[in-house]
XYZ file of C-alpha atoms in Angstrom:
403
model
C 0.000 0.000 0.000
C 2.877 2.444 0.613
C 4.318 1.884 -2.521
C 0.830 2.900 -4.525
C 0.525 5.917 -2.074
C 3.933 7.111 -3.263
C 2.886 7.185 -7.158
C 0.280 9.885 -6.096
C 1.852 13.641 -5.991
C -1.522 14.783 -4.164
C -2.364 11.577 -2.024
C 2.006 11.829 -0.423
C 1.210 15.292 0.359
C -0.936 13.812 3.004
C -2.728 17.613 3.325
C -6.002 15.468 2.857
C -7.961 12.633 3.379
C -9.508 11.816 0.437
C -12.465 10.241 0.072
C -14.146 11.541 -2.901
C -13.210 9.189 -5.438
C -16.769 8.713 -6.990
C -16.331 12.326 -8.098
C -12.604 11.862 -9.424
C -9.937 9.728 -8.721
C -6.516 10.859 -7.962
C -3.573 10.782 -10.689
C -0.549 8.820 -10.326
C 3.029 10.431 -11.351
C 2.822 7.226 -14.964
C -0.604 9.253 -16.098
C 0.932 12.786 -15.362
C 4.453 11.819 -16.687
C 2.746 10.796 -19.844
C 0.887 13.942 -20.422
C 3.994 16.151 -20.124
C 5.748 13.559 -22.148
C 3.030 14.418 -25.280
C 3.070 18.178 -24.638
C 7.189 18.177 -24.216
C 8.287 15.619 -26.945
C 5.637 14.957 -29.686
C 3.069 17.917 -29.311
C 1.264 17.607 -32.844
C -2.206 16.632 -34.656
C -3.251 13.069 -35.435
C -4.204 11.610 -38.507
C -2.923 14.261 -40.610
C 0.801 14.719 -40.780
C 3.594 12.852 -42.389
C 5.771 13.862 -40.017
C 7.554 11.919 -37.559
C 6.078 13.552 -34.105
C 2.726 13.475 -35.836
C 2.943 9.718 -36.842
C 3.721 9.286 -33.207
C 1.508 10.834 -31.810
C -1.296 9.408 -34.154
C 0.354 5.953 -32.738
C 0.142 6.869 -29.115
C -3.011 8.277 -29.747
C -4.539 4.628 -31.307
C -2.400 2.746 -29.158
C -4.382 4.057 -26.094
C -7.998 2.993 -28.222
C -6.840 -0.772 -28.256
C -6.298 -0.555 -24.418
C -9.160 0.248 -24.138
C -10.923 -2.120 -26.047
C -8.697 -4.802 -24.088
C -9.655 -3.532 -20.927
C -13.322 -3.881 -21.490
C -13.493 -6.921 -23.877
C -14.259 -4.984 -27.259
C -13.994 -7.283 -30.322
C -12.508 -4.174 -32.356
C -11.275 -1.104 -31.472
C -13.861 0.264 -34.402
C -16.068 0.248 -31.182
C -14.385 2.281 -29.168
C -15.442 6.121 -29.656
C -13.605 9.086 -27.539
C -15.607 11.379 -26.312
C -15.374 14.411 -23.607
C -17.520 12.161 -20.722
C -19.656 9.562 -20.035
C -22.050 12.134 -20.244
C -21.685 13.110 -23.753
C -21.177 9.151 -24.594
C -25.208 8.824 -23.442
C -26.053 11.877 -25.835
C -24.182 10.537 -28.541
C -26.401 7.276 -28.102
C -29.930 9.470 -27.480
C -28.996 12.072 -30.562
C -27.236 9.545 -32.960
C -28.849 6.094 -32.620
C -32.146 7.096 -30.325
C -33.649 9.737 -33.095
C -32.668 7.149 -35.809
C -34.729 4.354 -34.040
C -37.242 5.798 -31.293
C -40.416 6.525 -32.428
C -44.160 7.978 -31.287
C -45.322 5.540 -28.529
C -42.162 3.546 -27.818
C -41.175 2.929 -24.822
C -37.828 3.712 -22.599
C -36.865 1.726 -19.428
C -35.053 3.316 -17.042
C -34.285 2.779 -13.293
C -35.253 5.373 -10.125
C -31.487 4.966 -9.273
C -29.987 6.363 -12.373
C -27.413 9.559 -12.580
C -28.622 12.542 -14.207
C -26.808 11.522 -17.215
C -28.746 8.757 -17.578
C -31.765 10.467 -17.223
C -32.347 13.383 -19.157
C -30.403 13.054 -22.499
C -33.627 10.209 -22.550
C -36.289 12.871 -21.568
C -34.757 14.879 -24.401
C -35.084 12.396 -26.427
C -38.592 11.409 -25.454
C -39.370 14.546 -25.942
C -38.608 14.772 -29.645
C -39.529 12.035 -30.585
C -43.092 11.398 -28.142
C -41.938 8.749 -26.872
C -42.630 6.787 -22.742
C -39.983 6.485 -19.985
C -40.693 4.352 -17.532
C -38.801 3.528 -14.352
C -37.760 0.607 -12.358
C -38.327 1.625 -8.988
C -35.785 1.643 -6.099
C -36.505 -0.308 -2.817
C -35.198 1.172 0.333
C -35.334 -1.054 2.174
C -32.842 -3.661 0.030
C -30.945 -0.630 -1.582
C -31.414 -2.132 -4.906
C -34.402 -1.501 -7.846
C -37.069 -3.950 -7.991
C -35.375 -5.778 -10.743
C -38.731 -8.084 -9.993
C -40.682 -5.432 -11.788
C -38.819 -6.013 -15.359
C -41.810 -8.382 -16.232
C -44.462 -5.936 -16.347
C -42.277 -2.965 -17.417
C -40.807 -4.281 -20.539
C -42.672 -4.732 -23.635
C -42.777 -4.964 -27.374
C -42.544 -1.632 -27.764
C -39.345 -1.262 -25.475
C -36.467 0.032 -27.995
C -34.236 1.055 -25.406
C -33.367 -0.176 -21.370
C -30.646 2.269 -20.057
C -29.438 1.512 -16.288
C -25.946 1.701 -14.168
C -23.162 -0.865 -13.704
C -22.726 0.466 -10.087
C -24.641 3.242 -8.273
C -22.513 6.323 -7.831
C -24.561 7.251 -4.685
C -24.965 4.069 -2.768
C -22.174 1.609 -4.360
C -25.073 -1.172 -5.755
C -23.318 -3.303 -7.759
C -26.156 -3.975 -10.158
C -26.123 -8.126 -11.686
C -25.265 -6.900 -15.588
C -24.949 -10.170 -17.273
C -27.960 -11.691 -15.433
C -29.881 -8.740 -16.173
C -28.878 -8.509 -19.683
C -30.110 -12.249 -20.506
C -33.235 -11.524 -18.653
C -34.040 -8.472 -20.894
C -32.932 -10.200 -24.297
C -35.755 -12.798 -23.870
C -38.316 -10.364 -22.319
C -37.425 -7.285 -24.941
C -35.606 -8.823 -27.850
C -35.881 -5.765 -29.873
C -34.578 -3.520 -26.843
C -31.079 -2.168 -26.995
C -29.140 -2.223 -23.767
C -26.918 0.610 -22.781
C -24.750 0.032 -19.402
C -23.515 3.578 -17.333
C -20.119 2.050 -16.391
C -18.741 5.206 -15.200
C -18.666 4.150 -11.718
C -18.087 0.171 -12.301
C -15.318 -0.011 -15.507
C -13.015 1.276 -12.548
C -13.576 -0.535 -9.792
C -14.845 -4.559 -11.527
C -13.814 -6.912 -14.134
C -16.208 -5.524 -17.064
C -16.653 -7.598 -20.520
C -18.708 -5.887 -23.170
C -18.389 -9.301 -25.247
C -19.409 -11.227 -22.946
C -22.230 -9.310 -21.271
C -23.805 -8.567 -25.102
C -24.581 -5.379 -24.095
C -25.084 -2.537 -27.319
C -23.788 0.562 -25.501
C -21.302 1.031 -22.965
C -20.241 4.548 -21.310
C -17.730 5.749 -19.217
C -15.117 9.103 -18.140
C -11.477 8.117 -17.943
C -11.358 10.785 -15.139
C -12.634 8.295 -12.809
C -10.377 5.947 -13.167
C -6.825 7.667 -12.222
C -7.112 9.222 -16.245
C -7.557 13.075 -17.298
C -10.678 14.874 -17.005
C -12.187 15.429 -20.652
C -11.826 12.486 -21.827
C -14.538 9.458 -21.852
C -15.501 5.934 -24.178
C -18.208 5.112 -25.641
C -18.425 2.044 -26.514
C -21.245 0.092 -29.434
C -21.315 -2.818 -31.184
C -20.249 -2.281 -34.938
C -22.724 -3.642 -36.803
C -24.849 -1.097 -34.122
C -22.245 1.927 -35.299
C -22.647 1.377 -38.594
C -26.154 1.545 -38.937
C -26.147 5.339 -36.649
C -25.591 8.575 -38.614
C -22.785 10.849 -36.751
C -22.772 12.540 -34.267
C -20.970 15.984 -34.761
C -19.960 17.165 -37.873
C -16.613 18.065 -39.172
C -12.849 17.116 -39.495
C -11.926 13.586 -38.805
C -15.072 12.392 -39.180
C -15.246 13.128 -43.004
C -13.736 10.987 -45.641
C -14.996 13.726 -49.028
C -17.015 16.508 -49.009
C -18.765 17.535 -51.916
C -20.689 21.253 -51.821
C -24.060 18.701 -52.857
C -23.119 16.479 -50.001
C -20.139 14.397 -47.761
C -19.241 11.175 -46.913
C -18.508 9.667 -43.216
C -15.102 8.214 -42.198
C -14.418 4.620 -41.341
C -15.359 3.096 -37.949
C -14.404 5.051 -34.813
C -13.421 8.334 -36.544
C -16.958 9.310 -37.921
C -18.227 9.896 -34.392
C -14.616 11.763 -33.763
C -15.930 15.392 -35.498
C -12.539 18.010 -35.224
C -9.203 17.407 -33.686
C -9.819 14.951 -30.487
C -8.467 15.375 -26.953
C -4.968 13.628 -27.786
C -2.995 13.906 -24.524
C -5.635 13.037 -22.288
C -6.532 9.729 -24.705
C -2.674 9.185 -24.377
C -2.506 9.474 -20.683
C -6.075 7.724 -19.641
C -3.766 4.646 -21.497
C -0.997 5.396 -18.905
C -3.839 5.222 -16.429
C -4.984 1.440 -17.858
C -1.866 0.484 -17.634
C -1.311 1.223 -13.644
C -5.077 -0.275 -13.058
C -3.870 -3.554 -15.183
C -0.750 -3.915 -12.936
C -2.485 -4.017 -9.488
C -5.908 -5.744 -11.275
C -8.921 -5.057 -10.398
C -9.712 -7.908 -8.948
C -7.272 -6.840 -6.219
C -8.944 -3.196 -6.638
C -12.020 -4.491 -5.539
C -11.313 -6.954 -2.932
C -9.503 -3.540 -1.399
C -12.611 -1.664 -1.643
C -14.835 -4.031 -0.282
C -12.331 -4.679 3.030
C -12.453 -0.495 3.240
C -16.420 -0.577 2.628
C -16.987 -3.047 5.334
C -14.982 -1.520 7.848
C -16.753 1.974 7.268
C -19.887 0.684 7.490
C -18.934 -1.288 10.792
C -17.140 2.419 12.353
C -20.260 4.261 10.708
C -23.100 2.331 11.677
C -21.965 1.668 15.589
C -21.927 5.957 15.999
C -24.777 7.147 17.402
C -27.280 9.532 14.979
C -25.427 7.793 11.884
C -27.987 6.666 9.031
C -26.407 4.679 6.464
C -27.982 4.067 3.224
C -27.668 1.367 0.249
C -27.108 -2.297 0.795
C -26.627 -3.828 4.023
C -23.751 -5.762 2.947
C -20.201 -4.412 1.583
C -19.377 -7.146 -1.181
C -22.856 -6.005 -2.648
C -21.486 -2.281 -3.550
C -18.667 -1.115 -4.675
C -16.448 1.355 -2.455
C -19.077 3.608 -1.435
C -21.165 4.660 1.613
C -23.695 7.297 1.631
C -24.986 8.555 4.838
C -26.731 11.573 7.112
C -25.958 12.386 10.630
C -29.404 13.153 12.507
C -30.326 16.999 13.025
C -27.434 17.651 10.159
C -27.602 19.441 6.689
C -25.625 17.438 4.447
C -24.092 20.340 3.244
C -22.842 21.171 6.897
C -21.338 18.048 7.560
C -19.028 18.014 4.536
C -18.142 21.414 6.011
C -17.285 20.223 9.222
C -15.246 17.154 7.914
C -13.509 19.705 5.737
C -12.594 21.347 8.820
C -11.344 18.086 10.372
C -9.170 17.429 7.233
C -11.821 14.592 5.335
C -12.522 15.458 2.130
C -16.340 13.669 1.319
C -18.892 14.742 -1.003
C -22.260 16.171 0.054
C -25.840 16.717 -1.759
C -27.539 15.101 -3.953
C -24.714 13.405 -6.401
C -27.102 14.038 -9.647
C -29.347 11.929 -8.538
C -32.343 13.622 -7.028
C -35.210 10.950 -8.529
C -33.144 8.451 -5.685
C -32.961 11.075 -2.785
C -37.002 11.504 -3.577
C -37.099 7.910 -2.997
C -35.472 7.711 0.331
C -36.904 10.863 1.389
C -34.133 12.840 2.221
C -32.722 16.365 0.112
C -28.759 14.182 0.444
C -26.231 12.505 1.935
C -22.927 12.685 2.647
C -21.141 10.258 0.552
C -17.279 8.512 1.400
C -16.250 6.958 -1.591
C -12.848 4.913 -1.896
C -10.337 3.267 -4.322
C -7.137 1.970 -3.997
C -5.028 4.035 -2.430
C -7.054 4.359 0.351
C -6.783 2.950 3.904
C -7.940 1.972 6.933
C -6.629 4.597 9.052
C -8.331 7.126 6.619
C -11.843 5.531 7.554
C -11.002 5.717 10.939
C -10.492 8.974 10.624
C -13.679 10.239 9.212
C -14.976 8.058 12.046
C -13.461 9.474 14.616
C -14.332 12.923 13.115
C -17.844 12.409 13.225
C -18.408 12.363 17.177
C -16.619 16.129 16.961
C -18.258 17.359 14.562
C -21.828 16.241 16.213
C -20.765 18.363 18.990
C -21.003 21.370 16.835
C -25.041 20.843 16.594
C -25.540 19.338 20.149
């Protein structure tokens, strides 16, 4: 564990402890070395020049796509699309492939438990196109959705079921493949688009294997740059979509009458792409590949279970999600009685815990368990022990404050 510590500038500072990791992840030196190496050594456009720190960087640039792909299980890396965010990778999927294929009266299935993201760019869509969302709801009192409910929600005219790998305000590790299996036999003519943005960092994911259409997720998350996410579709799916954006790489001739699309991933890459982040989020696969995320997880779980145990045995503490650690990922969401979320991640601040507070985009869920927030400690795997202990012991104190 020291070792990993050390390969985070921020994390060796020790200023903080840092348990925000479901908003972003820390950076090890390999992901910033690798962005100063780009901007230092072989600063240039891709695709384009015939020049020797172009053709590398073009390299570098599709090197980083096909670890990707491996990391997820992608076939091709024809599949694998950069975008800015997870978020953008969902309206790429409502704009490009949901106003292609949703129509008047079709249906949307959704769960109460869903990110923003995941939410509206399918309102929007509904909304052009008149189409239903409906909702899977979210049971309290198991901290999962009522998965039960798929029966009678899916139909014939289902054309799309959108829903997350892993909550990012409670940790539910959601059953994919099962899920997915279920749905192909009750909605056959449903496309299934997984929100991995808070489980391609933290479990074993196979896109292959799962035979799921869409996949989405934010390098950012995952020790990589900000601005840079995947989205990820089958390619006989990609090549039946339109683009996206328009312009630069995603053109192959232009005629003043009309244009033709690139090949398979550039036509959804419209102008000159995000290079060094791409380039460094592959510095960040390759750290994530060397501890394994099996390991990752089996960390997170041992961290999880010990916060719930120090959370749950402190007086005024309300925990939310599942009961059990091994059924989330490292996450736990929770409200101190007589507290404002909001002044609680104040007073943690204060205490030197770093936590996130409100509603974490997903205010449909905090309707559901009647409450405005939570205060949410979310881990990975540089965190430790002593750091939960820590916010635990920093609880009691800042209690004291409101007493």
């Amino acid at each position: 564990m020291d070792d990993i510590r050390r390969d985070f500038p921020l994390i060796t500072q020790g200023k903080v402890v840092y348990l925000d990791n479901a908003a972003t992840t820390q950076k090890p030196r390999a992901v910033i070395d690798a962005l100063v190496e780009y901007y230092e050594n072989y600063n240039a456009n891709v695709h384009r020049g015939v020049y020797e720190i172009s053709e590398k960087a073009t390299d570098a640039y599709e090197a980083a796509r096909k670890k990707i792909a491996d990391f997820i299980g992608a076939k091709e890396t024809a599949s694998i699309i950069f975008t800015r965010n997870a978020t953008e990778a969902v309206n790429l999927a409502a704009y490009a492939w949901g106003d292609a294929n949703v129509n008047e009266g079709d249906e949307i299935l959704l769960t109460e438990m869903e990110h923003h993201s995941n939410i509206v760019p399918w309102q929007l869509l509904a909304q052009r196109k008149k189409a239903v969302i409906r909702f899977v709801p979210y049971a309290p009192e198991t901290g999962k959705p009522k998965w039960e409910d798929l029966p009678s929600l899916s139909s014939s005219k289902t054309r799309l079921i959108a829903f997350t790998h892993v909550s990012n305000s409670l940790g539910t590790i959601n059953p994919v493949p099962e899920l997915i299996a279920q749905i192909r036999r009750l909605a056959p003519g449903a496309k299934i688009l997984i929100d991995g943005a808070q489980g391609v960092p933290h479990l074993p994911v196979n896109v292959a294997a799962w035979d799921c259409d869409f996949l989405v997720f934010s390098a950012h998350k995952m020790l990589g740059p900000t601005g840079i996410g995947v989205f990820y579709a089958k390619k006989d799916v990609l090549e039946g979509m339109g683009p996206f954006l328009g312009g630069g790489d995603m053109i192959k001739e232009v005629r003043l009458d009309g244009a033709k699309w690139n090949d398979l991933p550039w036509k959804f890459e419209a102008g000159t792409p995000n290079i060094a982040d791409a380039i460094a989020f592959g510095a960040a696969l390759d750290y994530l590949n060397a501890i394994g995320l099996k390991a990752i997880h089996e960390h997170e779980v041992a961290l999880t279970t010990h916060a719930l145990q120090r959370l749950r045995a402190i007086e005024g503490v309300t925990c939310y999600g599942t009961k059990t650690a091994p059924e989330r990922c490292g996450v736990v969401s929770f409200n101190l009685k007589g507290m404002h979320p909001h002044d609680t991640g104040t007073l943690l601040a204060r205490e030197g815990v770093a936590v996130r507070v409100g509603h974490h985009c997903n205010m449909p869920l905090m309707r559901r368990l009647g409450i405005m927030g939570t205060t949410r400690a979310s881990f990975y795997l540089y965190n430790t022990i002593e750091e939960i202990d820590a916010l635990a012991a920093a609880i009691p104190k800042i209690q004291k404050v409101f007493m």
